[in-house]
Short mmCIF file of C-alpha atoms in Angstrom, two decimals:
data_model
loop_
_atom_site.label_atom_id
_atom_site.label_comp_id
_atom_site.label_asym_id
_atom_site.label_seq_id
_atom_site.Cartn_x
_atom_site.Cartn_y
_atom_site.Cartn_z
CA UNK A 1 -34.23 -13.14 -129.93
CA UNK A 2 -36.08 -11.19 -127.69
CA UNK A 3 -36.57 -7.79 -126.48
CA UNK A 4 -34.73 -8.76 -123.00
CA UNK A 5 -32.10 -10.19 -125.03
CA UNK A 6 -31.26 -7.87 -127.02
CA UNK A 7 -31.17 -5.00 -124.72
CA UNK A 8 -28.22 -7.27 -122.64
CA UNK A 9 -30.79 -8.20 -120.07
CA UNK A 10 -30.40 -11.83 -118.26
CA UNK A 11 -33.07 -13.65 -118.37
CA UNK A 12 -32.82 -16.42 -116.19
CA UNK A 13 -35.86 -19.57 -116.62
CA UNK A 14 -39.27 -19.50 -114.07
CA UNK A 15 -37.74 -22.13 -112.01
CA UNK A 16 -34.67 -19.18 -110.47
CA UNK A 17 -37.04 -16.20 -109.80
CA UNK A 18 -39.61 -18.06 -107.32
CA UNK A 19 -37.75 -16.62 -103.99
CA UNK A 20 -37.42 -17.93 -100.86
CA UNK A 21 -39.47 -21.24 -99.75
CA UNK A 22 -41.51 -21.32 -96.58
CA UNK A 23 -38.80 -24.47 -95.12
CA UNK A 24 -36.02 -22.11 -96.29
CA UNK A 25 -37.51 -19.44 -93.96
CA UNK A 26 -38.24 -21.53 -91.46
CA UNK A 27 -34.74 -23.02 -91.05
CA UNK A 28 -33.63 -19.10 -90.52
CA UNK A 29 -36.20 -18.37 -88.06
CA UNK A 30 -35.04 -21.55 -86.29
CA UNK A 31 -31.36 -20.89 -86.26
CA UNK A 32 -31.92 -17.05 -85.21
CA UNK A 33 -34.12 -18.02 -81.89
CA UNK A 34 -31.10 -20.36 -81.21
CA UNK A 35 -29.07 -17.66 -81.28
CA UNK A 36 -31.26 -15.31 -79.00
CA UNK A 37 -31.34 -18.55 -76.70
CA UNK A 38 -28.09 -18.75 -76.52
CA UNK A 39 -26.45 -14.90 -76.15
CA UNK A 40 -29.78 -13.77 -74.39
CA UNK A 41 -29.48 -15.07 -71.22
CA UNK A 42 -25.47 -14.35 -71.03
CA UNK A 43 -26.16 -10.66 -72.12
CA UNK A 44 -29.41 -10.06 -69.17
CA UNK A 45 -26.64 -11.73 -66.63
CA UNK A 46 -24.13 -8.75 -67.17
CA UNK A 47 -26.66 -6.41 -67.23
CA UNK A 48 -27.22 -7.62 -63.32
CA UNK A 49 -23.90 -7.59 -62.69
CA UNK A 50 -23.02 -4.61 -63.45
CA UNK A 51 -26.12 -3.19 -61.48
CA UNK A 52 -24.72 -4.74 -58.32
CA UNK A 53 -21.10 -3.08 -59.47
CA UNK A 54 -22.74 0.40 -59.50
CA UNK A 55 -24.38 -0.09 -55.96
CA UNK A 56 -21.19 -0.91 -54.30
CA UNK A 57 -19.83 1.76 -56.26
CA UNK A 58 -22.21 4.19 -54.88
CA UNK A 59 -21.99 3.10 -51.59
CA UNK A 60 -18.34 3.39 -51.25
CA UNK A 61 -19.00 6.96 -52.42
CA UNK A 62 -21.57 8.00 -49.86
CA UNK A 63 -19.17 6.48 -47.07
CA UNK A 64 -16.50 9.16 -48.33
CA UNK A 65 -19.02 11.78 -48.13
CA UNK A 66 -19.60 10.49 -44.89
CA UNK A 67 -16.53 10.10 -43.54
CA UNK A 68 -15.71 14.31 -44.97
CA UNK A 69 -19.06 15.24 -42.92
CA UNK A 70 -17.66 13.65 -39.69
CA UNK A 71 -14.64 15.03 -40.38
CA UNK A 72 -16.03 18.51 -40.29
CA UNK A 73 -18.57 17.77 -37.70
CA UNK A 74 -16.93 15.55 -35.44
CA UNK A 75 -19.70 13.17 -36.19
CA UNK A 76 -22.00 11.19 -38.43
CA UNK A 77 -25.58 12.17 -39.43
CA UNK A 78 -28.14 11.59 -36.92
CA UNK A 79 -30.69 8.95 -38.02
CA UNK A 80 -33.05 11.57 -38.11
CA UNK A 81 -31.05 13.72 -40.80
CA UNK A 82 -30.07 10.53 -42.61
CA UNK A 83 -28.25 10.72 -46.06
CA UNK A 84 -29.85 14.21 -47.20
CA UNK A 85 -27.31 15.77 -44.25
CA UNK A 86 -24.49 15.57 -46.85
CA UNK A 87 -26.20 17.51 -49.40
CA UNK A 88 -28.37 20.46 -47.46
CA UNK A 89 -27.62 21.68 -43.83
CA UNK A 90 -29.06 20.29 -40.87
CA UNK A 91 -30.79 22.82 -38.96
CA UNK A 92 -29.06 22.36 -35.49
CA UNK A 93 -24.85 21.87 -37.37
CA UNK A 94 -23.05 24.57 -37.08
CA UNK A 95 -19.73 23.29 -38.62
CA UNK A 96 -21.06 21.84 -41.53
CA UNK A 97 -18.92 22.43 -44.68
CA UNK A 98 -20.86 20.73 -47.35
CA UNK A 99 -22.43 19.56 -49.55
CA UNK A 100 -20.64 16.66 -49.73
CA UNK A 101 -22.14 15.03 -53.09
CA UNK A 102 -22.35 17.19 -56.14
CA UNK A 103 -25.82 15.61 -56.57
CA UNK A 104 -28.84 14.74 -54.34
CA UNK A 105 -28.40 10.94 -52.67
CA UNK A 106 -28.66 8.70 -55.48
CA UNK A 107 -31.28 6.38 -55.33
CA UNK A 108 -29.50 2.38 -55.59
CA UNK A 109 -29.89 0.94 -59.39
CA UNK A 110 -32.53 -0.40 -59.00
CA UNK A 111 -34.94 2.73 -57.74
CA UNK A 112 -35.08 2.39 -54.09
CA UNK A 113 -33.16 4.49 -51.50
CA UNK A 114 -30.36 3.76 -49.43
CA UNK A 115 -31.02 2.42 -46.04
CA UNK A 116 -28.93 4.38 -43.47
CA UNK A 117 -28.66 3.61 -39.95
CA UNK A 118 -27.11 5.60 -36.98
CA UNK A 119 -25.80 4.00 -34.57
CA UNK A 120 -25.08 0.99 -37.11
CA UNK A 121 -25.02 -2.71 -35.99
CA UNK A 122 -21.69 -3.79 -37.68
CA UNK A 123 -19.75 0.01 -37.37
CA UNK A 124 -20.81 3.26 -36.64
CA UNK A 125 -23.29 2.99 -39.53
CA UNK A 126 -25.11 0.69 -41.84
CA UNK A 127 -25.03 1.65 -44.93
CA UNK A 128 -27.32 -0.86 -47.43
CA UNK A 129 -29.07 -1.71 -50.12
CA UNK A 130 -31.84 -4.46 -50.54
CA UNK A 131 -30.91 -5.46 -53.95
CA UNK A 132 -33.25 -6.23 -56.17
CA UNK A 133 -36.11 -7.30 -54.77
CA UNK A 134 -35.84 -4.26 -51.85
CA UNK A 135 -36.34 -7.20 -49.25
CA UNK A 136 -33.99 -7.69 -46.78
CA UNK A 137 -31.51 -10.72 -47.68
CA UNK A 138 -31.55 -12.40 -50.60
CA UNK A 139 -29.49 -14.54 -53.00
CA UNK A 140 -27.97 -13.51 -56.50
CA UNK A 141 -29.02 -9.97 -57.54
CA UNK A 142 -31.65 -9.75 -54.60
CA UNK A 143 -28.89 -10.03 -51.94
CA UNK A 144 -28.37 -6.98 -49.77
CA UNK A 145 -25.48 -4.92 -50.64
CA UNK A 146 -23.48 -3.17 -47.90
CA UNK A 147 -20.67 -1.34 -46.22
CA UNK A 148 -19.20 -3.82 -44.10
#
């Protein structure tokens, strides 16, 4: 008997304590990138979708903070005062009541600033964004994103 033995160890043969093979590893590594193949690609499409959810979002916002200033003011922002109009006073308003967002003018999810025109081509204004790319038009996650 030996010393392993008698102190209630197991002592299993040469043949059980070699570990893992390289084909054994392998196999994993294999089945894991199928995996990443597979739920990659479905996770980075939500992650666009919900970036064109939190632009429309944000521009339905900034059209109620708009529609409150014109309320007060009897009109829209001038081109020239733009979005910042609903968060610090125009120089030449006398009836403004704001700020009208708690914050500054978000900037659209993907970093770039609201475009904001006055008079507007489809309404009274354009509201937009460019998407992803910035560029006007677009398909997918690069198409413009707007308020009518």
């Amino acid at each position: 008997m030996t010393l392993d033995q008698a102190l209630g160890h197991v002592v299993f043969p040469d043949r059980f304590r070699r570990g893992f093979t390289l084909l054994e590893l392998l196999v994993v590594m294999v089945i894991i990138g199928l995996l990443v193949g597979y739920v990659g690609p479905r996770y980075f499409s939500q992650i666009g979708k919900s970036e064109v959810k939190a632009a429309r979002a944000q521009i339905d916002a900034l059209e109620k903070a708009l529609d409150q200033y014109r309320l007060d003011t009897g009109h829209y922002p001038s081109q020239e005062a733009g979005l910042p109009a609903l968060v610090t006073r125009p120089a030449n308003e006398p009836k403004w009541e704001g700020p009208y967002l708690k914050k500054n003018v978000p900037l659209d999810p993907w970093g770039n600033p609201y475009v904001y025109k006055m008079p507007g081509e489809h309404g009274d204004y354009d509201l937009l964004s460019y998407g992803k790319d910035g560029q006007p038009g677009g398909t997918g996650e690069a198409a413009d994103i707007t308020n009518w």
